[in-house]
Coordinates of C-alpha atoms and ligand atoms in Angstrom, one line a residue:
M1 CA 19.6 10.4 -32.8
D2 CA 15.7 11.2 -32.8
I3 CA 14.2 10.0 -29.3
V4 CA 10.3 10.2 -29.0
V5 CA 8.5 9.6 -25.5
I6 CA 4.9 9.2 -25.5
G7 CA 3.7 10.3 -22.1
G8 CA 5.3 13.3 -19.9
G9 CA 4.5 11.6 -16.2
A10 CA 7.0 9.9 -14.0
C11 CA 8.3 7.5 -16.0
G12 CA 8.4 9.4 -19.7
L13 CA 9.8 12.5 -18.0
K14 CA 12.6 10.6 -16.4
A15 CA 13.4 8.8 -19.3
A16 CA 13.9 11.9 -21.6
C17 CA 15.7 13.7 -18.6
R18 CA 18.1 10.6 -18.2
A19 CA 18.7 10.5 -21.8
R20 CA 19.7 14.2 -22.1
R21 CA 22.2 13.8 -19.1
R22 CA 24.0 11.0 -21.1
N23 CA 23.7 12.6 -24.4
E24 CA 23.8 15.9 -25.4
E25 CA 23.2 15.8 -28.8
A26 CA 19.9 13.7 -29.2
N27 CA 16.7 15.3 -30.1
I28 CA 14.4 14.6 -27.6
T29 CA 10.8 15.0 -28.0
V30 CA 8.1 14.3 -25.4
V31 CA 4.3 14.0 -26.5
D32 CA 1.8 14.4 -23.6
A33 CA -2.0 14.7 -24.0
S34 CA -2.6 16.2 -20.6
P35 CA -1.8 20.1 -20.0
Y36 CA 0.4 19.3 -17.0
P37 CA 3.5 17.4 -17.6
S38 CA 5.5 16.1 -14.7
L39 CA 2.5 15.9 -12.5
G40 CA 3.0 14.4 -8.8
R41 CA -0.3 12.5 -9.2
C42 CA 0.4 11.3 -5.5
G43 CA -0.3 14.9 -4.3
L44 CA -3.6 15.0 -5.6
P45 CA -5.5 13.9 -2.5
Y46 CA -3.3 16.3 -0.5
Y47 CA -4.3 19.1 -2.7
I48 CA -7.9 18.2 -2.1
G49 CA -7.1 18.2 1.6
G50 CA -5.7 21.8 1.5
I51 CA -2.1 20.4 2.5
V52 CA -0.8 21.3 -0.7
H53 CA -2.1 24.4 -2.0
T54 CA -1.9 24.8 -6.1
V55 CA -1.5 21.8 -8.7
D56 CA 1.9 23.6 -10.0
D57 CA 3.0 22.7 -6.3
L58 CA 2.7 19.1 -7.8
R59 CA 4.9 20.3 -10.7
K60 CA 7.7 22.2 -9.1
T61 CA 11.5 21.5 -8.8
L62 CA 13.0 21.5 -5.3
S63 CA 13.9 24.9 -5.8
G64 CA 10.5 25.9 -6.9
T65 CA 10.5 26.2 -10.6
V66 CA 7.2 24.8 -12.1
R67 CA 8.3 22.0 -14.7
D68 CA 6.4 23.1 -17.5
E69 CA 7.3 22.7 -21.4
D70 CA 9.4 26.5 -20.9
Y71 CA 11.4 24.8 -18.3
F72 CA 12.0 21.6 -19.8
K73 CA 13.3 23.4 -23.2
K74 CA 15.3 26.0 -21.7
V75 CA 17.2 24.0 -18.8
K76 CA 17.0 20.5 -20.4
N77 CA 16.6 21.1 -24.5
I78 CA 13.6 18.8 -24.4
D79 CA 10.6 19.4 -26.3
V80 CA 7.4 18.9 -24.6
L81 CA 4.3 18.9 -26.6
T82 CA 1.4 19.3 -24.4
R83 CA -2.3 18.6 -25.0
T84 CA -0.7 16.5 -27.9
R85 CA -2.0 13.1 -28.4
A86 CA -0.1 10.3 -30.0
V87 CA -2.7 8.4 -32.3
K88 CA -0.6 5.7 -34.2
I89 CA 2.7 4.3 -34.2
D90 CA 4.2 2.9 -37.6
R91 CA 6.9 0.4 -36.4
E92 CA 8.3 -0.1 -40.0
K93 CA 8.8 3.6 -41.0
R94 CA 9.6 4.6 -37.2
I95 CA 7.1 7.1 -37.3
V96 CA 4.7 8.3 -34.5
K97 CA 1.5 10.0 -35.8
I98 CA 0.4 12.8 -33.4
V99 CA -2.8 15.1 -33.0
K100 CA -1.8 18.9 -32.2
P101 CA -3.9 20.8 -29.7
D102 CA -5.6 22.9 -32.8
G103 CA -6.8 19.4 -34.1
S104 CA -4.1 19.1 -37.0
E105 CA -1.8 16.2 -37.7
D106 CA 1.7 16.0 -37.6
E107 CA 4.5 12.9 -37.7
L108 CA 7.6 12.5 -35.3
N109 CA 10.3 10.5 -36.6
Y110 CA 12.2 8.4 -34.0
D111 CA 15.4 6.3 -33.5
Y112 CA 14.1 5.1 -30.2
L113 CA 10.6 5.4 -29.0
V114 CA 9.5 5.2 -25.1
L115 CA 6.0 4.2 -24.1
A116 CA 5.0 5.8 -20.7
T117 CA 1.6 6.2 -21.4
G118 CA 0.3 5.5 -17.9
A119 CA -2.7 4.0 -16.9
R120 CA -6.5 4.7 -16.6
P121 CA -8.9 4.8 -13.7
I122 CA -11.5 2.0 -13.8
R123 CA -15.1 3.3 -13.9
L124 CA -17.8 1.0 -12.6
D125 CA -20.4 0.1 -15.2
I126 CA -23.8 0.7 -12.9
P127 CA -26.5 2.8 -13.3
N128 CA -26.1 6.6 -13.5
A129 CA -22.3 6.2 -13.5
D130 CA -22.3 9.5 -15.7
A131 CA -24.2 11.5 -13.3
D132 CA -22.9 15.1 -12.0
G133 CA -20.9 14.3 -8.9
V134 CA -19.4 11.1 -9.8
T135 CA -15.7 11.0 -10.4
T136 CA -12.4 9.3 -10.1
L137 CA -9.6 10.8 -8.8
F138 CA -6.7 10.5 -11.1
N139 CA -6.1 14.1 -12.7
P140 CA -6.3 17.7 -11.5
E141 CA -9.7 18.2 -13.2
D142 CA -11.2 15.6 -10.9
A143 CA -9.7 17.3 -8.0
E144 CA -10.6 20.5 -9.0
K145 CA -14.2 19.2 -9.7
I146 CA -14.5 17.9 -6.0
L147 CA -13.1 21.6 -4.6
D148 CA -15.4 23.2 -6.7
M149 CA -18.5 21.3 -5.3
W150 CA -17.1 22.1 -1.7
D151 CA -16.5 25.8 -2.8
E152 CA -20.5 25.8 -4.0
G153 CA -21.1 24.5 -0.5
I154 CA -23.0 21.4 -2.2
L155 CA -20.6 18.7 -0.4
E156 CA -21.5 17.5 2.8
K157 CA -21.7 13.8 1.9
A158 CA -19.1 11.4 -0.1
V159 CA -19.3 8.0 -1.0
I160 CA -15.8 6.1 -1.9
I161 CA -16.2 3.1 -3.6
G162 CA -13.0 1.1 -3.1
G163 CA -11.2 0.6 0.3
G164 CA -7.7 0.8 -1.0
L165 CA -4.9 3.2 -0.8
I166 CA -6.5 6.1 -3.0
G167 CA -9.6 5.4 -1.2
M168 CA -8.1 5.8 2.0
E169 CA -6.1 8.7 1.3
T170 CA -9.0 10.7 -0.1
A171 CA -11.0 9.7 2.9
E172 CA -8.7 11.8 5.0
A173 CA -8.6 14.6 2.5
L174 CA -12.5 15.0 2.5
S175 CA -12.7 14.6 6.2
N176 CA -10.2 17.5 6.5
L177 CA -13.0 19.3 4.5
D178 CA -15.5 18.5 7.0
V179 CA -17.2 16.0 4.6
E180 CA -18.9 13.0 5.9
V181 CA -17.2 10.3 4.4
T182 CA -18.6 6.7 3.7
I183 CA -16.1 3.9 2.3
V184 CA -17.8 1.0 0.4
E185 CA -15.5 -2.1 0.4
I186 CA -16.7 -5.2 -1.7
M187 CA -14.4 -7.7 0.2
D188 CA -14.9 -8.4 3.7
Y189 CA -12.0 -6.1 5.1
I190 CA -10.6 -2.9 3.6
L191 CA -7.2 -2.9 1.7
P192 CA -7.5 -6.4 0.6
A193 CA -5.0 -6.7 -1.9
L194 CA -2.2 -4.8 0.6
L195 CA -3.1 -6.3 4.0
D196 CA -4.1 -9.5 5.8
R197 CA -7.3 -9.2 7.8
E198 CA -6.2 -8.6 11.0
M199 CA -4.0 -5.9 10.1
A200 CA -6.4 -4.4 8.1
M201 CA -9.0 -4.5 10.9
L202 CA -6.4 -2.4 12.7
V203 CA -7.0 0.3 10.3
E204 CA -10.7 0.0 9.9
S205 CA -11.2 0.3 13.8
Y206 CA -8.9 3.5 13.6
L207 CA -10.9 5.1 10.7
R208 CA -14.2 4.6 12.7
E209 CA -12.7 6.1 15.7
K210 CA -11.9 9.4 13.3
G211 CA -15.5 9.2 12.2
I212 CA -15.4 7.4 8.9
N213 CA -18.2 5.0 8.1
V214 CA -16.8 1.8 6.6
M215 CA -19.1 -0.8 4.8
T216 CA -17.3 -4.0 4.1
K217 CA -19.2 -6.8 2.2
S218 CA -20.8 -4.0 0.4
T219 CA -21.3 -3.6 -3.3
V220 CA -22.5 -0.1 -5.1
T221 CA -25.5 -1.4 -7.2
E222 CA -26.7 1.6 -8.4
I223 CA -25.9 5.6 -8.0
L224 CA -29.3 7.4 -7.3
T225 CA -29.7 10.9 -8.6
K226 CA -32.0 14.1 -8.3
D227 CA -31.9 16.2 -11.5
G228 CA -29.2 14.6 -12.8
R229 CA -26.9 14.9 -9.9
V230 CA -26.1 12.4 -7.2
S231 CA -28.1 12.1 -4.3
G232 CA -27.2 8.5 -2.9
V233 CA -26.1 5.2 -3.9
K234 CA -27.6 1.7 -3.5
I235 CA -25.6 -0.7 -1.2
N236 CA -26.4 -4.5 -2.4
G237 CA -29.6 -3.6 -4.4
T238 CA -31.2 -2.4 -0.9
K239 CA -29.7 -0.2 1.7
E240 CA -29.5 3.5 0.3
V241 CA -26.9 6.1 1.7
P242 CA -27.4 9.7 0.8
C243 CA -24.3 11.5 -0.6
D244 CA -23.3 14.2 -2.8
L245 CA -20.2 12.9 -4.0
V246 CA -19.5 9.3 -5.6
L247 CA -15.7 8.7 -5.8
M248 CA -14.8 5.7 -7.6
A249 CA -11.5 4.4 -6.5
V250 CA -11.5 0.8 -7.4
G251 CA -8.1 0.8 -9.1
V252 CA -6.3 1.6 -12.6
R253 CA -5.7 -0.5 -15.7
P254 CA -2.6 -0.1 -18.0
N255 CA -3.1 2.3 -20.6
V256 CA -2.0 0.2 -23.7
D257 CA -4.1 1.0 -26.7
L258 CA -1.3 2.3 -28.7
A259 CA 0.9 -0.5 -27.9
V260 CA -2.0 -3.2 -28.9
D261 CA -2.8 -1.4 -32.1
C262 CA 1.1 -1.8 -33.1
S263 CA 0.9 -5.3 -32.4
L264 CA 3.4 -5.0 -29.3
E265 CA 3.5 -8.1 -27.0
V266 CA 0.8 -7.0 -24.2
S267 CA -0.4 -9.2 -21.5
K268 CA -3.4 -8.7 -19.0
F269 CA -0.5 -6.8 -17.0
G270 CA 0.7 -4.3 -19.4
I271 CA 2.9 -4.1 -22.2
K272 CA 5.9 -6.8 -22.0
V273 CA 9.1 -5.9 -21.6
D274 CA 12.3 -7.8 -20.5
E275 CA 14.8 -6.5 -17.9
Y276 CA 15.9 -3.7 -19.9
L277 CA 12.5 -2.7 -20.2
R278 CA 12.6 -3.2 -24.0
T279 CA 9.3 -4.1 -25.5
S280 CA 9.2 -6.9 -28.1
D281 CA 10.5 -4.2 -30.7
E282 CA 13.7 -3.7 -29.9
R283 CA 13.3 0.5 -30.9
I284 CA 10.6 0.5 -28.3
F285 CA 11.1 0.6 -24.7
A286 CA 8.2 1.0 -22.2
G287 CA 7.7 1.7 -18.6
G288 CA 5.6 2.9 -15.7
D289 CA 2.1 2.1 -15.2
C290 CA 1.5 0.7 -18.6
V291 CA 3.8 -2.2 -18.5
E292 CA 3.9 -5.6 -16.8
N293 CA 6.4 -5.9 -14.0
K294 CA 8.2 -9.2 -12.4
F295 CA 7.1 -10.0 -8.9
L296 CA 10.4 -10.7 -7.1
V297 CA 9.4 -13.1 -4.6
T298 CA 7.7 -15.6 -7.3
G299 CA 8.9 -14.5 -10.2
D300 CA 5.5 -14.2 -11.9
P301 CA 4.3 -11.1 -13.9
I302 CA 2.5 -8.2 -11.7
Y303 CA 1.0 -5.3 -12.0
T304 CA 2.0 -2.4 -9.4
P305 CA 1.1 1.0 -10.6
M306 CA 3.5 3.2 -8.3
G307 CA 5.3 6.4 -8.6
S308 CA 8.0 4.8 -7.2
V309 CA 8.4 2.4 -10.0
A310 CA 7.7 4.4 -13.0
N311 CA 10.5 6.8 -11.7
K312 CA 13.2 3.9 -11.8
H313 CA 11.6 2.6 -15.1
G314 CA 12.5 6.0 -16.4
R315 CA 15.9 5.8 -15.2
V316 CA 16.7 2.5 -16.8
I317 CA 15.1 3.4 -20.3
G318 CA 17.0 6.9 -20.3
D319 CA 20.1 4.7 -20.2
N320 CA 19.2 2.1 -22.2
I321 CA 18.1 4.4 -25.5
T322 CA 21.5 6.3 -25.0
G323 CA 23.8 3.3 -25.3
G324 CA 23.7 1.8 -21.7
S325 CA 22.8 -1.6 -20.4
S326 CA 20.9 -0.8 -17.0
R327 CA 18.4 -3.6 -15.9
F328 CA 15.3 -3.1 -13.8
P329 CA 15.0 -6.6 -11.7
G330 CA 11.3 -6.4 -10.6
V331 CA 9.1 -5.2 -7.7
L332 CA 8.1 -6.4 -4.2
G333 CA 4.9 -4.2 -4.3
T334 CA 6.0 -2.2 -1.8
T335 CA 3.5 0.3 -0.6
I336 CA 3.2 2.9 2.0
F337 CA 0.3 5.6 3.0
K338 CA -1.1 7.3 6.0
I339 CA -4.4 8.1 7.0
F340 CA -4.8 10.9 9.7
D341 CA -2.1 9.9 12.1
L342 CA -1.8 6.3 11.3
N343 CA 1.0 4.6 9.1
V344 CA 0.6 1.8 6.9
A345 CA 3.2 -0.1 5.2
R346 CA 3.3 -3.4 3.1
T347 CA 5.7 -5.3 0.9
G348 CA 6.1 -8.7 -0.6
L349 CA 3.3 -11.5 0.0
T350 CA 0.2 -11.0 2.2
E351 CA 0.0 -14.3 4.5
K352 CA -3.3 -15.1 2.5
R353 CA -1.6 -15.1 -0.9
A354 CA 1.2 -17.0 0.1
R355 CA -0.9 -19.9 1.7
E356 CA -3.0 -19.3 -1.7
L357 CA 0.4 -20.1 -3.8
G358 CA 1.1 -23.2 -1.6
Y359 CA 3.8 -21.8 0.7
D360 CA 4.5 -23.4 4.1
V361 CA 4.1 -20.3 5.9
V362 CA 5.0 -19.0 9.5
T363 CA 4.0 -15.4 10.7
C364 CA 4.2 -13.4 13.9
L365 CA 2.2 -10.3 15.0
V366 CA 4.4 -8.1 17.0
P367 CA 3.2 -5.0 18.6
G368 CA 5.8 -2.8 20.1
P369 CA 7.1 0.7 20.5
D370 CA 9.1 2.9 17.6
R371 CA 11.7 4.0 20.0
A372 CA 13.0 3.3 23.4
H373 CA 10.0 2.6 25.8
Y374 CA 10.9 5.3 28.3
Y375 CA 11.7 7.9 25.7
P376 CA 9.2 10.7 25.4
H377 CA 7.0 10.7 22.4
Q378 CA 7.3 6.9 21.5
K379 CA 4.5 5.6 19.8
P380 CA 3.1 2.3 18.9
I381 CA 3.6 0.0 15.8
R382 CA 2.3 -3.4 14.9
I383 CA 4.4 -5.7 12.6
K384 CA 3.2 -8.7 10.9
L385 CA 6.3 -10.7 9.5
I386 CA 5.6 -13.6 6.8
A387 CA 8.2 -16.5 6.2
D388 CA 8.8 -19.7 4.6
R389 CA 9.1 -21.9 7.7
K390 CA 11.5 -24.3 6.0
T391 CA 14.1 -22.0 5.3
G392 CA 13.2 -18.8 6.9
R393 CA 12.9 -16.8 3.8
I394 CA 11.0 -13.6 4.4
L395 CA 8.1 -13.5 2.3
G396 CA 6.2 -10.5 3.1
A397 CA 6.0 -7.7 5.9
Q398 CA 3.2 -5.5 7.0
I399 CA 3.6 -2.6 9.5
V400 CA 0.7 -0.5 10.8
G401 CA 1.2 2.2 13.6
W402 CA 1.4 5.6 14.8
G403 CA 5.0 5.6 15.3
V404 CA 7.7 5.4 12.4
V405 CA 7.0 2.4 10.0
D406 CA 8.9 3.6 6.8
K407 CA 12.2 2.7 8.0
R408 CA 11.3 -0.7 9.3
I409 CA 9.3 -1.6 5.7
D410 CA 12.4 -0.6 4.1
V411 CA 14.8 -2.7 6.0
V412 CA 12.6 -5.5 5.1
V413 CA 12.5 -4.8 1.6
S414 CA 16.6 -4.3 1.6
A415 CA 16.6 -7.8 3.4
M416 CA 14.1 -9.4 0.8
H417 CA 16.0 -7.7 -2.2
M418 CA 18.7 -9.8 -0.9
N419 CA 16.9 -12.6 -0.5
A420 CA 17.5 -12.7 3.4
T421 CA 15.9 -14.9 6.0
V422 CA 14.5 -14.3 9.2
H423 CA 17.8 -15.4 10.6
D424 CA 19.9 -12.7 8.6
L425 CA 17.2 -9.8 9.7
A426 CA 17.7 -10.9 13.5
N427 CA 21.1 -9.9 13.3
F428 CA 21.3 -6.6 11.1
D429 CA 23.2 -4.4 12.8
L430 CA 20.4 -1.3 12.9
A431 CA 21.0 2.0 14.1
Y432 CA 20.2 2.4 17.8
A433 CA 19.9 5.2 20.7
P434 CA 16.8 5.7 22.9
P435 CA 15.3 8.6 20.7
Y436 CA 15.3 6.5 17.5
A437 CA 14.5 2.8 18.2
P438 CA 14.4 0.2 21.1
A439 CA 17.7 -1.8 22.0
I440 CA 16.0 -4.4 20.1
D441 CA 14.0 -3.0 17.5
T442 CA 10.6 -4.0 17.3
L443 CA 11.5 -5.7 13.7
I444 CA 14.5 -7.6 15.1
H445 CA 11.8 -8.8 17.6
A446 CA 9.4 -9.8 15.1
A447 CA 12.1 -11.5 13.4
N448 CA 12.9 -13.2 16.4
T449 CA 9.5 -14.3 17.1
V450 CA 9.2 -16.1 13.8
R451 CA 12.3 -18.0 14.8
N452 CA 10.8 -19.0 18.0
K453 CA 7.8 -20.3 16.2
M454 CA 9.9 -22.2 13.3
D455 CA 11.9 -23.7 16.4
G456 CA 9.0 -24.9 18.0
L457 CA 9.5 -22.3 21.2
L458 CA 6.3 -20.7 20.5
E459 CA 2.8 -21.6 19.4
T460 CA 0.1 -19.1 18.9
I461 CA -3.8 -18.4 18.3
S462 CA -5.2 -15.8 16.2
S463 CA -7.9 -13.5 17.8
F464 CA -10.2 -14.7 14.9
E465 CA -9.5 -18.3 16.2
L466 CA -10.1 -17.5 19.6
K467 CA -13.0 -15.8 19.2
E468 CA -14.5 -19.0 17.0
K469 CA -13.4 -21.1 20.4
L470 CA -15.6 -18.8 22.4
D471 CA -18.6 -18.8 20.2
K472 CA -18.7 -22.4 19.8
G473 CA -18.8 -22.6 23.6
E474 CA -15.5 -24.8 23.8
D475 CA -14.1 -25.9 27.4
F476 CA -11.0 -24.2 27.7
V477 CA -9.4 -21.5 29.8
I478 CA -8.2 -17.9 29.0
L479 CA -5.5 -16.8 31.1
D480 CA -5.1 -12.8 31.3
I481 CA -2.0 -12.2 33.1
R482 CA -2.1 -8.6 32.9
Y483 CA -2.1 -6.4 35.9
E484 CA -5.1 -5.1 37.8
D485 CA -4.6 -1.8 36.7
E486 CA -4.2 -2.8 33.2
V487 CA -7.1 -4.9 33.3
R488 CA -9.2 -2.2 34.4
K489 CA -7.6 0.3 32.0
F490 CA -7.6 -1.7 28.6
K491 CA -10.0 -3.8 26.5
R492 CA -10.9 -7.2 28.4
I493 CA -12.2 -10.3 27.1
E494 CA -15.5 -10.6 29.3
D495 CA -16.4 -14.4 29.6
S496 CA -16.3 -16.8 32.4
R497 CA -13.7 -18.8 31.1
V498 CA -11.3 -16.0 31.7
V499 CA -9.1 -16.6 34.8
H500 CA -6.8 -13.4 36.1
I501 CA -3.5 -14.5 37.4
P502 CA -1.0 -11.5 37.2
Y503 CA 2.6 -12.1 35.9
N504 CA 4.3 -11.7 39.2
E505 CA 1.9 -14.3 40.7
L506 CA 2.3 -16.8 38.3
R507 CA 5.1 -18.9 39.8
E508 CA 3.4 -19.2 42.8
R509 CA -0.1 -19.6 41.6
Y510 CA 0.1 -21.8 38.8
K511 CA -1.2 -25.0 40.4
E512 CA -4.6 -23.5 40.1
L513 CA -4.8 -24.0 36.5
P514 CA -6.0 -27.1 34.9
M515 CA -3.8 -29.6 33.7
D516 CA -6.6 -31.2 31.5
K517 CA -7.6 -28.0 29.5
E518 CA -6.1 -26.1 27.0
I519 CA -5.1 -22.4 28.0
V520 CA -4.8 -19.4 25.9
I521 CA -2.3 -17.0 27.5
I522 CA -3.3 -13.3 27.1
C523 CA -1.5 -9.9 27.8
Q524 CA -1.4 -6.7 26.4
I525 CA 1.2 -7.2 23.6
G526 CA 2.4 -10.8 23.5
N527 CA 5.4 -10.6 25.4
R528 CA 4.8 -11.2 29.0
A529 CA 2.5 -14.3 27.7
Y530 CA 5.5 -15.9 25.8
D531 CA 7.5 -16.0 29.1
V532 CA 4.4 -17.6 30.9
Y533 CA 4.0 -19.7 28.1
R534 CA 7.3 -21.1 28.2
F535 CA 6.7 -21.8 32.1
L536 CA 3.7 -23.5 32.0
K537 CA 4.9 -25.5 29.1
S538 CA 7.9 -26.6 31.6
K539 CA 5.2 -27.6 33.9
G540 CA 3.6 -30.1 31.2
F541 CA 0.5 -27.8 30.3
N542 CA -1.4 -27.4 27.2
C543 CA -1.2 -23.9 26.3
K544 CA -1.0 -21.0 23.4
V545 CA -0.3 -17.6 23.2
L546 CA -2.9 -15.2 21.9
D547 CA -1.0 -14.0 18.7
G548 CA 0.0 -10.1 19.1
G549 CA -1.8 -10.1 22.5
L550 CA -5.0 -7.8 23.2
A551 CA -3.8 -5.0 20.5
F552 CA -5.2 -7.8 18.2
W553 CA -8.6 -8.4 20.0
F554 CA -11.1 -6.6 17.8
Ligands
FAD601 P1 1.6 9.2 -15.8 O1 2.5 9.8 -14.8 O2 0.0 8.7 -15.6 O3 1.7 9.7 -17.1 C1 1.2 9.1 -18.2 C2 0.8 10.3 -19.1 O4 1.0 10.0 -20.5 C3 -0.3 11.2 -18.9 O5 0.2 12.3 -18.8 C4 -0.9 11.0 -20.1 O6 -1.9 12.1 -20.1 C5 0.0 10.5 -21.2 N1 -0.6 9.9 -22.4 C6 -1.4 8.7 -22.2 N2 -1.7 8.5 -23.4 C7 -1.1 9.2 -24.4 C8 -1.2 9.2 -25.9 N3 -1.7 8.5 -26.7 N4 -0.5 10.5 -26.0 C9 0.0 11.1 -25.4 N5 0.0 11.2 -24.2 C10 -0.5 9.9 -23.5 N6 2.3 5.9 -6.5 C11 3.0 5.8 -5.6 O7 4.2 5.2 -5.7 N7 2.8 6.3 -4.1 C12 1.7 7.1 -3.9 O8 1.8 7.6 -2.8 C13 1.2 7.2 -5.0 N8 -0.5 7.8 -4.7 C14 -1.2 8.3 -5.9 C15 -2.3 8.8 -5.8 C16 -3.3 9.0 -6.6 C17 -4.6 9.8 -6.4 C18 -3.1 8.7 -8.0 C19 -3.8 8.2 -9.0 C20 -1.8 7.6 -8.2 C21 -0.9 7.7 -7.0 N9 0.3 6.8 -7.3 C22 1.0 6.7 -6.4 C23 0.5 6.3 -8.9 C24 1.7 7.2 -9.6 O9 0.9 8.5 -9.7 C25 1.7 6.5 -10.7 O10 2.4 5.1 -10.7 C26 2.6 7.3 -11.6 O11 2.1 8.8 -12.2 C27 2.6 6.5 -12.9 O12 3.5 7.3 -13.9 P2 3.6 7.1 -15.4 O13 4.7 7.7 -16.2 O14 3.6 5.6 -15.7 O15 2.3 7.5 -15.8

């Protein structure tokens, strides 16, 4: 049996290796246009930032062997043709035409063909987009270009267009090189595809603390040059920001040229595949960044170019081209990254998207510790859970913090894969000992907060709504129940409508509060405010809690 794989990245090589493990007899050939098969692109920002030292480190096995052509031939008996481009697929004759590194053409026969052609970075069509010093970050060559500029001492200031995952990771990398970084984001907050506004603002204010300039609601309309090199960018047609490097980090598109050319079914999200990752031709499978995925929350098609997904696709394809029948159910859009010491993770729908889709949504903002509050080195995390109000089904989650967020997001992901509700999540038997988690994990606390809201036991107001009330000059009371030292030490709302009655005096002094005005109760993270809310409600007050407490006051 002849298996040809086009694309020697995460998906293609995983498919080839899995196929080999299941079939020792098959002839397996991988065609890859790049010189670097098996490259972990995800590591490129860390290569720029000096955490990973060579490009080959991004292609090594656990035991340190570089996964090059030689490795694949000797260890796996897989022929990997690098610097070789597939240019045409003849579906009738089952032939792939290739162009070899010397420019000569050849043909490969297949019984099964795998398309794993990945994605292409989007380059904005703006004046001077091809000037020296403009790049994307997709290939090792891009990283080398940036590092060469730094070595030559001509990289002091960088503008990153796009406040998404790659923009964030590269901002940290460049900052590690002492480059002054400005992130320019067209939307009114960064990470708009991944986070809701208040969660993104946690990241944004941290970026500013770390000396990164963030410009939202801003578009780079022109790249400015001097002698053919980048000298700056023009923002919104007026403001000029000087820089030596412009990094376009505005996303990728599926690389579907070959599929379109041979008339496979393709949508705007990529090559169409069924749950076995078979294309509209039963002899051709496709996976990774070039295909459309199914979004498990809604069942709709989605484009999710992620290494985690591409690897899983590869395994499923490797099974199915060797007689297996593995399925890939779909994705939740799970993403995680770090920026300096801050961890950011998300899955499923954002609140904004869920509302746009017509869900009756209930959410919570829960700040808390990542381990027992008395245990040394506990660090804060902030959780947003999004659920369907009627059923309690979990629709999405976002977690930002200095503490451990990865295990929490993965618990939510597991729950969502099983269609769990917040009621299920609230009683998950999660691991607990003080060095690992609070006795009631902050995630379980978040699930319970959503349940309280569903049961009518808690009503909150967001910091944006509260600001608007203040700005409009509404007549209401903000009740700050923190202790004196907290008020002195942490941020506070400076306004004549703020009344301060500490938590431990409230049962004695609540009669000082007006019965005829709305009261917004605030504390540091919302816990104590909930207690006070229940008490004041029982006395007939009209009150609400600031969602997430002052941890979400920007
Ligand atoms: P690729 O790995 O891109 O491989 C496709 C291969 O096909 C390429 O080598 C290309 O040269 C070859 N090819 C294309 N056309 C042809 C042709 N006609 N003939 C021959 N060869 C061809 N994902 C995560 O999950 N987490 C992360 O943290 C993360 N970080 C990232 C950071 C950066 C900077 C980048 C760029 C990506 C990141 N990703 C991350 C995304 C991840 O790298 C991709 O999802 C993954 O590489 C996709 O694998 P793939 O096999 O589909 O495509």
